[in-house]
């Protein structure tokens, strides 16, 4: 059966993420958001810029996350990079009217995780995934997901890890994504109106 020895407490790592700035229109205050990440979970917190006090704190069921801020409403979109388990890889939001988290699930994909997001003028949140390089969107008004498929230019090597990172919108309303798999990185432009993707031959001049 073997012999077990007590070697004491295991080392638990911790690191910080952020900062993200938002304005809370309900309390009329500017907030700096940060993340406290660790192997046992993560905390989302906000510091009031004027007072320096921590005024919001939420437990996130993941090891690490990132944030996209809606500057008009003050809504915070939280998308997880590393779930403590598969349900940890979900989209959440914090609304200044309630001060609480809402859970929005995950698109109908298996084995993906979020690696970046952009808020569109159409109100949708566009997110990229790893390891299959998909671009998806979430419509808050209908609480529905759309999957636009793998954005990596051909050829796609079976089993290869692909990161799709939404970076910005160009003047034509296309979503510019950086595709990471092997150096050098590639860039594509996705048109949310037509669903068409084109490869960019040169690095884009991002706003």
C-alpha positions in Angstrom: 0.0 0.0 0.0 2.9 2.3 0.5 3.8 4.8 3.3 2.5 8.4 3.6 4.5 11.2 5.2 3.2 14.5 6.3 5.4 17.1 4.7 3.5 20.1 5.9 1.4 22.7 4.1 1.7 22.8 0.4 2.8 26.0 -1.3 -0.1 28.1 -2.5 0.7 30.7 -5.2 -1.1 34.0 -5.6 -0.9 36.9 -8.0 -2.7 40.1 -9.0 -4.5 41.2 -12.1 -5.8 44.6 -13.4 -6.3 47.4 -13.1 -9.5 48.3 -14.9 -11.2 51.7 -14.6 -15.0 52.1 -14.6 -17.6 54.7 -13.5 -20.4 53.7 -11.3 -23.4 55.9 -12.4 -25.5 54.8 -9.5 -23.2 55.8 -6.7 -21.5 58.4 -8.9 -18.0 57.2 -8.2 -15.0 56.1 -10.2 -13.7 52.6 -9.5 -10.5 50.8 -10.1 -11.0 47.1 -10.4 -8.5 44.4 -9.6 -8.2 40.6 -9.3 -6.6 38.6 -6.6 -5.8 35.3 -8.3 -4.7 32.0 -6.8 -4.7 28.2 -7.0 -7.7 28.1 -4.6 -9.8 30.6 -6.4 -10.0 34.4 -7.2 -11.5 37.6 -5.8 -12.8 40.5 -7.8 -12.6 43.8 -5.9 -13.0 47.5 -6.6 -11.3 50.5 -5.0 -13.1 53.9 -4.8 -10.7 56.3 -6.5 -11.7 59.2 -4.3 -11.4 57.5 -0.9 -9.0 54.6 -1.6 -11.4 52.2 0.2 -12.3 48.8 -1.1 -16.0 49.2 -1.9 -16.9 46.0 -3.9 -15.7 42.5 -3.5 -16.9 39.3 -5.2 -15.7 35.7 -5.1 -15.0 34.3 -8.6 -15.1 30.6 -9.1 -11.9 30.5 -11.2 -8.2 30.8 -10.8 -7.8 33.7 -13.1 -10.1 36.1 -15.1 -10.1 39.3 -17.1 -12.6 42.2 -17.4 -14.2 44.3 -20.1 -15.9 47.5 -19.0 -19.1 49.0 -20.5 -18.3 52.7 -20.1 -21.9 53.7 -20.7 -23.7 51.6 -18.1 -20.8 50.8 -15.8 -21.5 47.1 -16.2 -18.4 44.9 -15.7 -18.1 41.7 -17.8 -15.9 39.0 -16.2 -14.7 36.1 -18.3 -12.6 33.4 -16.8 -9.3 32.1 -18.2 -8.9 29.2 -15.8 -11.8 27.5 -14.1 -11.4 25.6 -10.9 -13.5 23.0 -12.8 -15.2 23.2 -16.2 -18.2 25.2 -14.9 -15.7 27.8 -13.8 -15.1 28.8 -17.4 -18.2 31.0 -17.7 -19.1 34.6 -18.4 -20.3 36.7 -15.5 -21.3 40.4 -15.1 -21.5 42.9 -12.2 -24.1 45.6 -12.5 -23.9 48.8 -10.5 -27.7 48.8 -9.9 -27.6 45.5 -8.0 -24.0 45.2 -6.8 -24.2 41.5 -7.5 -22.9 39.0 -10.0 -25.0 37.5 -12.8 -24.1 34.3 -14.5 -24.4 33.9 -18.3 -23.0 30.5 -18.9 -20.8 29.5 -21.9 -21.5 29.0 -25.6 -22.3 25.5 -26.8 -18.7 24.5 -27.1 -16.7 21.8 -25.4 -13.1 22.1 -24.1 -12.8 25.9 -24.8 -11.9 28.8 -22.5 -12.0 32.5 -22.9 -8.9 34.5 -23.7 -10.1 38.0 -24.6 -13.2 40.1 -25.3 -14.5 43.3 -26.9 -17.8 45.2 -26.4 -19.4 46.0 -29.8 -21.6 48.9 -30.7 -24.4 46.5 -31.2 -24.3 45.7 -27.5 -22.9 42.2 -27.9 -19.8 41.0 -26.2 -17.4 39.3 -28.6 -15.0 36.8 -27.0 -12.1 34.7 -28.3 -11.3 31.2 -27.2 -8.5 28.7 -26.7 -7.4 26.0 -27.7 -9.6 25.9 -30.8 -9.5 29.6 -31.8 -13.2 30.3 -32.0 -14.8 33.7 -32.0 -18.2 33.8 -30.1 -20.6 36.5 -29.0 -23.1 37.0 -26.2 -26.2 39.1 -26.6 -27.2 40.5 -23.2 -30.7 41.6 -24.4 -31.7 38.1 -25.5 -29.3 36.1 -23.2 -28.1 34.1 -26.2 -24.8 32.9 -27.6 -23.5 32.8 -31.2 -20.5 30.8 -32.4 -18.6 32.0 -35.5 -16.2 29.1 -35.7 -12.4 28.9 -35.8 -10.9 32.1 -37.1 -7.4 30.7 -37.8 -6.4 30.9 -41.5 -5.8 27.6 -43.3 -4.1 25.3 -43.0 -5.3 24.3 -39.5 -3.2 21.5 -38.0 -5.3 18.9 -36.1 -4.6 19.2 -32.3 -2.7 22.4 -32.6 -3.4 25.0 -29.9 -5.0 28.2 -31.3 -5.6 31.4 -29.4 -8.1 33.9 -30.9 -7.6 37.3 -29.2 -10.1 40.1 -30.2 -8.2 43.4 -30.2 -10.2 46.2 -31.7 -12.9 47.3 -34.3 -11.6 48.9 -37.5 -13.3 51.7 -39.3 -15.5 49.3 -41.3 -16.9 47.7 -38.2 -14.8 44.5 -38.5 -13.3 42.8 -35.4 -9.6 42.6 -35.6 -8.3 39.4 -34.0 -4.8 38.2 -33.3 -4.3 34.5 -34.0 -1.6 32.8 -31.9 -0.4 29.3 -32.7 3.2 29.4 -34.0 5.3 32.5 -34.5 4.8 34.8 -36.3 1.4 35.8 -35.1 -1.4 36.3 -37.7 -4.3 38.8 -37.9 -7.8 38.4 -39.2 -10.8 40.7 -39.7 -14.2 39.3 -38.9 -17.3 41.1 -40.2 -20.2 40.5 -37.7 -22.8 41.7 -40.2 -21.9 39.1 -42.9 -20.1 36.5 -40.8 -17.1 36.6 -43.2 -13.5 36.3 -42.1 -10.5 37.6 -44.1 -6.8 37.3 -43.4 -4.8 40.5 -43.1 -1.5 40.4 -44.9 0.1 43.1 -42.7 -0.1 43.9 -39.0 -3.0 46.3 -38.5 -2.7 49.8 -37.3 -4.9 49.5 -34.3 -6.7 52.5 -32.7 
